[in-house]
Coordinates of N, CA and C in Angstrom, one line a residue:
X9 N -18.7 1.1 21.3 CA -18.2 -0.2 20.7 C -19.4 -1.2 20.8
X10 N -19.5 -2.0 19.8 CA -20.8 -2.8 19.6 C -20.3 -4.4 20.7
X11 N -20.9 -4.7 21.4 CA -20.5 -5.5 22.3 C -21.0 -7.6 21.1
X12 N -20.5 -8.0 20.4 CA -20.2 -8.8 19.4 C -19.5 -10.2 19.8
X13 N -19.9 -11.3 19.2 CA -18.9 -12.4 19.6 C -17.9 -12.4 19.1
X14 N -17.3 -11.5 18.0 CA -16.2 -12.0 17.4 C -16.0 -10.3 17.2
X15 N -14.1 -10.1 17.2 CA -14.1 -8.7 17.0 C -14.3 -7.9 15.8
X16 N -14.3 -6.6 15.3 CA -14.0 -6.4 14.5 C -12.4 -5.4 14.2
X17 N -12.0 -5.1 13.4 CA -10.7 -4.3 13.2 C -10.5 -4.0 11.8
X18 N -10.2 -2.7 11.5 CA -9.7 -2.1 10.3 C -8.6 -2.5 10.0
X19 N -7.6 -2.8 9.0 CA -6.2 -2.1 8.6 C -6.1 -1.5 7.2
X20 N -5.7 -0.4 7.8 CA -5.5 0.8 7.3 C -4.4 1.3 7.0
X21 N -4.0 2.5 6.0 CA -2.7 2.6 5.6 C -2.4 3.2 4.2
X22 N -1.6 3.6 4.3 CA -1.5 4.0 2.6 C -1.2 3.4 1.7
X23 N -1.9 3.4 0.0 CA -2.1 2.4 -0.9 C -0.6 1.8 -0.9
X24 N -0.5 0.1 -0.8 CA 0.7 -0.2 -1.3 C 1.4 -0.4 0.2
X25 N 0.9 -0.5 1.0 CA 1.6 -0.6 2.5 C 1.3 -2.4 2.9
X26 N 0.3 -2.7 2.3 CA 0.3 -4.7 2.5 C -1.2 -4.6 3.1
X27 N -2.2 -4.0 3.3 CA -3.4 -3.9 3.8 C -3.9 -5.2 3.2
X28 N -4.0 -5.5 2.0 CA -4.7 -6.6 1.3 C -3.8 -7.5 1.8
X29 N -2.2 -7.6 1.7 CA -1.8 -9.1 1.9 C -2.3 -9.4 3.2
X30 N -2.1 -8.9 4.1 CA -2.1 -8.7 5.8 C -3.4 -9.4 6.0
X31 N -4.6 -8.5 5.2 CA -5.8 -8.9 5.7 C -6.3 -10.3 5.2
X32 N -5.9 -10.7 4.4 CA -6.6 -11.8 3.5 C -5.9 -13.1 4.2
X33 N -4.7 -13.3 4.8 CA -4.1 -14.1 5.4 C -4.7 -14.1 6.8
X34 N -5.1 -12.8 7.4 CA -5.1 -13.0 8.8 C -6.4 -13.6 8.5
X35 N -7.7 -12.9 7.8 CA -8.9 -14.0 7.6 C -8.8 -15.7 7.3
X36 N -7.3 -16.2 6.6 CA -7.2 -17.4 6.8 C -7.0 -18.0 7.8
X37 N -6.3 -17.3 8.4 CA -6.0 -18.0 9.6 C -7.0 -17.9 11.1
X38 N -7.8 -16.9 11.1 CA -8.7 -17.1 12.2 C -9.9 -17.2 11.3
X39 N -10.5 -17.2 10.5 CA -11.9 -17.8 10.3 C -12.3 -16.4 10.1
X40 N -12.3 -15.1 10.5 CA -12.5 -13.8 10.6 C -13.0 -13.5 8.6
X41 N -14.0 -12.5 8.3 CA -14.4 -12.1 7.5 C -13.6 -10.7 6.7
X42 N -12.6 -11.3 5.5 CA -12.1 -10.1 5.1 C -13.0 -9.2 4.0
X43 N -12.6 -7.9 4.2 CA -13.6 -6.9 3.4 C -13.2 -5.9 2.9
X44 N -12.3 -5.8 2.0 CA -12.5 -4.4 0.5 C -12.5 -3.8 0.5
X45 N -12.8 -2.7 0.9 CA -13.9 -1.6 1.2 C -13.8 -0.8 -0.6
X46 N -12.8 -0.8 -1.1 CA -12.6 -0.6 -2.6 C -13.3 -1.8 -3.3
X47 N -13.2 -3.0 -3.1 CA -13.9 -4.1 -3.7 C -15.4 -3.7 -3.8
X48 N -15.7 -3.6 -3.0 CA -17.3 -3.8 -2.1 C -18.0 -2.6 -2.9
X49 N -17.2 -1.3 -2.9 CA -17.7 0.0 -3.6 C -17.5 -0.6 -4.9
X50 N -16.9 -1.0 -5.6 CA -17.0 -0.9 -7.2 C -18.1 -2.0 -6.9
X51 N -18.4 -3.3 -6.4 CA -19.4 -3.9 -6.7 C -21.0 -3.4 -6.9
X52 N -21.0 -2.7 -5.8 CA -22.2 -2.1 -5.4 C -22.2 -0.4 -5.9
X53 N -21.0 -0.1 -7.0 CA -21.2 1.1 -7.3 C -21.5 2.2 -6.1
X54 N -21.0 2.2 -5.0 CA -20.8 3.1 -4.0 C -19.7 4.4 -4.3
X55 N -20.1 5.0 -5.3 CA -19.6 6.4 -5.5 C -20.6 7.4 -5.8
X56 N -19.6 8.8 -5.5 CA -20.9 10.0 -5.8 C -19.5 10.5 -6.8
X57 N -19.1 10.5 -7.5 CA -18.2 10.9 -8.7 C -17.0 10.3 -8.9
X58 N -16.4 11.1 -9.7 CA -15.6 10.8 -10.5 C -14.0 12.0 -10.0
X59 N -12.4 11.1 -9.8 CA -11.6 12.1 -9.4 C -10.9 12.1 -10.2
X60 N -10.6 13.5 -11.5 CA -10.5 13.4 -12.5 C -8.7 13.7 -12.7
X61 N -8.5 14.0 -11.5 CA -6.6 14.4 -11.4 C -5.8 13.5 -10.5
X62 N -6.6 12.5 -9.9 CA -6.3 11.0 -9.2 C -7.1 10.0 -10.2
X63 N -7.6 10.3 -10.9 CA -7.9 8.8 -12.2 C -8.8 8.0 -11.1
X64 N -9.6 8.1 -10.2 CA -9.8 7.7 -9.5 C -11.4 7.7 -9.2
X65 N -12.6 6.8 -8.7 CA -14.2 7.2 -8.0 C -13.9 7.7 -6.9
X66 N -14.8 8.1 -6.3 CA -14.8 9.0 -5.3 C -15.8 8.5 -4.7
X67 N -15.4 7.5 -3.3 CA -16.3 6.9 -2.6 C -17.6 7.9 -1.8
X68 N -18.8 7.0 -1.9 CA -19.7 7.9 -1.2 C -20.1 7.4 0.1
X69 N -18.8 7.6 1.3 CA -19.2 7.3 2.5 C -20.3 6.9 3.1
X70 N -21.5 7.1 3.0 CA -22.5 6.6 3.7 C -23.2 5.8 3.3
X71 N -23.1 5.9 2.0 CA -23.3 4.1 1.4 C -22.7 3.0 1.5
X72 N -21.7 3.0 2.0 CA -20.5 2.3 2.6 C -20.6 1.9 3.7
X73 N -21.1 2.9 4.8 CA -21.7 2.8 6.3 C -22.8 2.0 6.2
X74 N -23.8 2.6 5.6 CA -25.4 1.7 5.0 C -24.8 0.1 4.6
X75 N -24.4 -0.1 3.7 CA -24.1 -1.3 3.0 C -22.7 -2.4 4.2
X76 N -21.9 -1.5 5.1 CA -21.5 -2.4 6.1 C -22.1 -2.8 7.5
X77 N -23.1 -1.6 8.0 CA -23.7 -1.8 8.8 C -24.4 -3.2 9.5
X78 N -25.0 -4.0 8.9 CA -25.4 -5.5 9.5 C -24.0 -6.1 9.7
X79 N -23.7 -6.4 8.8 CA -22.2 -7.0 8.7 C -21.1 -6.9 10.1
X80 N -20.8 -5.4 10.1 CA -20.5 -4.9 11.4 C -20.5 -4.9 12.4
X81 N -22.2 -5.1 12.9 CA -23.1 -5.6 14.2 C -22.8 -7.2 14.4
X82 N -23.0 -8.0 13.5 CA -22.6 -9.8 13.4 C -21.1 -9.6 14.3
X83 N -20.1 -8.8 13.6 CA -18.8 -8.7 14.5 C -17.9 -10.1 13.4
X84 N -17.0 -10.1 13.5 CA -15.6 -10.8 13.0 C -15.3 -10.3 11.5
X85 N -15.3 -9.0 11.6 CA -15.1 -8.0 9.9 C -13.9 -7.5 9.6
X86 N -12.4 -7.8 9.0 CA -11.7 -7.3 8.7 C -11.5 -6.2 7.5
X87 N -11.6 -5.0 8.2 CA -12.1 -4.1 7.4 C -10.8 -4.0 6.7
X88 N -10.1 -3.9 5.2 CA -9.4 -3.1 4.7 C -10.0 -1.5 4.1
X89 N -8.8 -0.7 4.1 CA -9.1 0.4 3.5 C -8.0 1.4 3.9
X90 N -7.9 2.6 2.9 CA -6.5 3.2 3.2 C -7.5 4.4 4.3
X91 N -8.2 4.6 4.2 CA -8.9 6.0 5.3 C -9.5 5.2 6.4
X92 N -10.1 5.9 7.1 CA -11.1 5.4 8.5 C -11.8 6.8 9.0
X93 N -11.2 7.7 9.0 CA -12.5 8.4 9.7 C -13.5 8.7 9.5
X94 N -14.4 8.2 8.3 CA -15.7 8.1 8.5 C -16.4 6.8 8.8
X95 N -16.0 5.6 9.5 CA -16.3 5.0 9.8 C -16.6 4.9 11.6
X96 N -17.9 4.6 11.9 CA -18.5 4.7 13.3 C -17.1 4.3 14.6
X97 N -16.8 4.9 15.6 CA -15.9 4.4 16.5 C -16.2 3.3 16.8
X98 N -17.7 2.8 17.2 CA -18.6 1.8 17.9 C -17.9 0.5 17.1
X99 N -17.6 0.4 15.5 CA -17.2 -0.3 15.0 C -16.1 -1.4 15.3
X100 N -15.0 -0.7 16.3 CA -14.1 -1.8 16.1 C -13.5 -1.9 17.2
X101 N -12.8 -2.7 17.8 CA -11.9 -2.8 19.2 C -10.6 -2.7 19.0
X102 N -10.2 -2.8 18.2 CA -8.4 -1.7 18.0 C -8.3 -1.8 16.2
X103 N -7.4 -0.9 16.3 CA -7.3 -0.4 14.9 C -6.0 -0.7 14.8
X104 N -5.6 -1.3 13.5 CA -4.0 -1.2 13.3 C -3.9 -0.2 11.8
X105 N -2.6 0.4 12.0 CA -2.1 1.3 10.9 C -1.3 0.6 10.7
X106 N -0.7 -0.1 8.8 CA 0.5 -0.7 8.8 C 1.4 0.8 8.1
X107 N 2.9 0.7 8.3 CA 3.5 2.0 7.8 C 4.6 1.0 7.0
X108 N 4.9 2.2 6.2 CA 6.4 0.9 5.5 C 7.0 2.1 5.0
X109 N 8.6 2.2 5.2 CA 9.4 3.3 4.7 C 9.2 3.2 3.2
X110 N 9.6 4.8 3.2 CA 9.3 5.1 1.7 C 10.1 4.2 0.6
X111 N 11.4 4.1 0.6 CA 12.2 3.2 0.0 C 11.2 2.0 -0.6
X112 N 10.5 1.1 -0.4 CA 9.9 0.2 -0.4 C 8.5 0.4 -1.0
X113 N 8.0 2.0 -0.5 CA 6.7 2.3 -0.9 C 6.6 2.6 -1.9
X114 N 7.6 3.5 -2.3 CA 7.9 3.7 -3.9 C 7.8 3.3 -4.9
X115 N 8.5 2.1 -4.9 CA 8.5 1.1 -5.8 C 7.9 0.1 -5.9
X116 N 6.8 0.2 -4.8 CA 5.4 -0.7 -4.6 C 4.5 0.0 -5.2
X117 N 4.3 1.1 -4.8 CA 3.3 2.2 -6.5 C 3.6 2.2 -7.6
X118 N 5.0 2.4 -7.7 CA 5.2 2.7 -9.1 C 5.1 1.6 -9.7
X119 N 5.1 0.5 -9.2 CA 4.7 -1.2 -10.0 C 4.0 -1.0 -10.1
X120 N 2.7 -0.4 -9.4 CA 1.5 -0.2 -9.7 C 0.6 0.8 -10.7
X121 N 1.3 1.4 -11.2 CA 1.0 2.2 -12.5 C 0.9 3.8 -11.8
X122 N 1.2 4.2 -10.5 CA 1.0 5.1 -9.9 C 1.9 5.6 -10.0
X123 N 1.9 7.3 -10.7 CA 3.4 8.4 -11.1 C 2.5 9.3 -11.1
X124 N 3.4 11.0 -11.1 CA 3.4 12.0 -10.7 C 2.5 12.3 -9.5
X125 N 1.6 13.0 -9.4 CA 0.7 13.6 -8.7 C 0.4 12.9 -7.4
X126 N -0.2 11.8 -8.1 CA -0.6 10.6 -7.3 C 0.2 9.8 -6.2
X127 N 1.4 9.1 -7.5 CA 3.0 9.2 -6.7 C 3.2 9.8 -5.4
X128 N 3.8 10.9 -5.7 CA 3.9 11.7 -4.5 C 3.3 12.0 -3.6
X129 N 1.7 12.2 -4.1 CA 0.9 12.4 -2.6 C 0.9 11.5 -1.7
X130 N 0.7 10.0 -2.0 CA 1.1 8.4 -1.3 C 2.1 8.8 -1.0
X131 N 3.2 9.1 -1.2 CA 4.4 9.2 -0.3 C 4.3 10.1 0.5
X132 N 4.0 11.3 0.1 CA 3.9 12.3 1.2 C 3.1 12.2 2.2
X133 N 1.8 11.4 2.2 CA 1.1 10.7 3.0 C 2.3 9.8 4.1
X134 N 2.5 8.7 3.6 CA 3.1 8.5 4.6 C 4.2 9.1 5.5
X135 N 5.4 10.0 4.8 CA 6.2 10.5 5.5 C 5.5 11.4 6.4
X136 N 4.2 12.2 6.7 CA 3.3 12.9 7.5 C 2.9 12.0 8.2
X137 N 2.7 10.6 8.2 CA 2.0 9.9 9.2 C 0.8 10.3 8.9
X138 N 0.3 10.4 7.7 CA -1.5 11.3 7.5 C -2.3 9.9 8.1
X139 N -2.3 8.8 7.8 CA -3.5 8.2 7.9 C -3.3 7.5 9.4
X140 N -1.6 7.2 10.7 CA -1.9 7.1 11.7 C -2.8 8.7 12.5
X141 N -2.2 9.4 12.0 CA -2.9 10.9 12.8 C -4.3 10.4 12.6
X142 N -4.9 10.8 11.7 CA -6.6 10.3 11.2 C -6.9 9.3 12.3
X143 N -6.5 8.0 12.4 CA -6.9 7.0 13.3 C -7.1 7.4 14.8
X144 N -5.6 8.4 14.9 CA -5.6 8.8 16.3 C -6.8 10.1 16.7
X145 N -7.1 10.4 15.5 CA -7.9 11.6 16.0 C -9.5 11.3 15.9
X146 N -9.8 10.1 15.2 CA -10.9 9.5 14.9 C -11.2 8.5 15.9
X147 N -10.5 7.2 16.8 CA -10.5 6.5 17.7 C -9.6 7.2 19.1
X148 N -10.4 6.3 19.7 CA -9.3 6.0 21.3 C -8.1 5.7 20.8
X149 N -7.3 6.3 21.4 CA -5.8 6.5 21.3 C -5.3 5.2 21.7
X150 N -5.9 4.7 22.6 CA -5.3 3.4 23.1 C -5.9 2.3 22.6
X151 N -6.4 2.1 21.4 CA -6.8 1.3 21.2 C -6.4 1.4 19.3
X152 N -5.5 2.4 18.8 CA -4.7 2.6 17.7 C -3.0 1.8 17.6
X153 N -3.0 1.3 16.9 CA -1.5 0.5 16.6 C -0.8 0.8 15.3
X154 N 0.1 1.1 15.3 CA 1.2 1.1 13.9 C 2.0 0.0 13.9
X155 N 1.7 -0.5 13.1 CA 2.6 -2.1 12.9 C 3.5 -1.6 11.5
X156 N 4.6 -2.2 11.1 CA 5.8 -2.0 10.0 C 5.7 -3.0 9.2
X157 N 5.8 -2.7 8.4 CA 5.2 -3.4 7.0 C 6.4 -3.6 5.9
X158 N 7.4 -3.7 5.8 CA 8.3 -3.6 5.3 C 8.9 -4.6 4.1
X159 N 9.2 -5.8 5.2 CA 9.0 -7.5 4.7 C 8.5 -8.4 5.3
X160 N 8.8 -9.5 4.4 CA 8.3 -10.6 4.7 C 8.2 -11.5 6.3
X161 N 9.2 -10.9 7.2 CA 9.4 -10.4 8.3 C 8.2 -10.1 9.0
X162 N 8.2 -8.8 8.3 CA 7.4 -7.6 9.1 C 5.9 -8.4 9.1
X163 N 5.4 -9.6 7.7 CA 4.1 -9.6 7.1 C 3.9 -10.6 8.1
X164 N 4.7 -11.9 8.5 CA 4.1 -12.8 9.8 C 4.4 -12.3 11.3
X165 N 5.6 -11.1 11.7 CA 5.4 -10.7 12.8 C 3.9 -9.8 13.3
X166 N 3.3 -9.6 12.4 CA 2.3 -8.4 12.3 C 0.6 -9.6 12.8
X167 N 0.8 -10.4 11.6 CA 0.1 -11.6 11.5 C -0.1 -12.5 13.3
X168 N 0.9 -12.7 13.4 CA 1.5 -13.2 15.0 C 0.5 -12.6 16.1
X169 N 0.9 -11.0 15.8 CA 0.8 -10.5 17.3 C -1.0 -10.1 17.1
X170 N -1.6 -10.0 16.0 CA -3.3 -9.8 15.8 C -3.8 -10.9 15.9
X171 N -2.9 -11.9 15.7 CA -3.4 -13.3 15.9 C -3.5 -13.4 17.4
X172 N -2.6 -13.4 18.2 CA -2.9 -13.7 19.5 C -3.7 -12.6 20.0
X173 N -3.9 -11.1 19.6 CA -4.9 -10.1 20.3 C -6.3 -10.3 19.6
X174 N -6.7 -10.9 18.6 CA -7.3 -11.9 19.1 C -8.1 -13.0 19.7
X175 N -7.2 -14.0 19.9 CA -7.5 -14.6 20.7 C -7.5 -14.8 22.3
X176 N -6.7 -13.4 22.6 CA -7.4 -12.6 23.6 C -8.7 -12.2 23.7
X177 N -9.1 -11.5 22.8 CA -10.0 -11.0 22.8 C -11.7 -11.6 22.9
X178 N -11.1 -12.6 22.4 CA -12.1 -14.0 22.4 C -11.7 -14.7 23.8
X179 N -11.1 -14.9 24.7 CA -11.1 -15.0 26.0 C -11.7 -13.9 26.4
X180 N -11.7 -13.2 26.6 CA -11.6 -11.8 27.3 C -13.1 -11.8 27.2
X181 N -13.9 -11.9 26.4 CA -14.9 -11.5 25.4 C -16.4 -12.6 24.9
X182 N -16.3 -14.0 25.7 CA -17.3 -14.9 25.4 C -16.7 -16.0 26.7

């Protein structure tokens, strides 16, 4: 873990679980640096192809690593992104995974132009818990969280409790 003035932390999750709303608010409210990781790759063209049965680039991990690396060391980076295991452990001091039942996820992709193939894999993703397992198998176990993403509810209780582990961590930490 990179020993930093400000923390850093991922949220992660499956497309359509609130990763962007979550993050971009919690960066409002503590001053913290939110970050893309899909934004950042189309800017900087950080792909090695093209995924032609997901309509989709195909990020090229270590240009990602390279291009977040300073950033990362500075410390206060709210990473979004639906994966994480290829990003360095040293990176972050807890991870959250947001999850949100399918009922809800469903119809948050399909708003989003996402059907068949695609559709289903996102959902099957989540009903497997694919991307908390990844986190747990990629970090310290105790330092992985699943937060519920559901509503509006779920988006300031989630908000709340990173907010104050936080600012723990900033006592704890300077």
């Amino acid at each position: 873990m990179l020993h930093v003035p400000r923390p850093n932390r991922p949220t992660i999750g499956t497309p359509g679980v609130g990763k962007t709303t979550l993050g971009k608010e919690l960066a409002a409210r503590t001053g913290l640096t939110y970050i893309n990781v899909g934004d950042l790759a189309k800017e900087g063209n950080l792909y090695e192809g093209f995924d032609e049965e997901y309509t989709c680039p195909i990020l090229d991990d270590d240009r990602v690593i390279d291009e977040l690396e300073t950033k990362m060391s500075e410390g206060g980076i709210i990473v979004d992104y639906h994966s994480c295991e290829f990003f360095p452990e040293r990176w972050f001091d807890i991870v959250f995974v947001l999850r949100t039942d399918n009922s809800f996820l469903y119809n948050r992709l399909e708003s989003r132009g996402y059907q068949g193939k695609k559709l289903q894999d996102n959902i099957q993703c989540e009903i497997f818990q694919t991307i908390y397992e990844e986190a747990r198998e990629s970090y310290r176990e105790e330092i992985v969280h699943q937060l519920p993403s559901n509503t509006p509810e779920d988006l300031e209780s989630n908000l709340e409790q990173i907010v104050q582990w936080i600012e723990q961590w900033m006592k704890d930490n300077n």
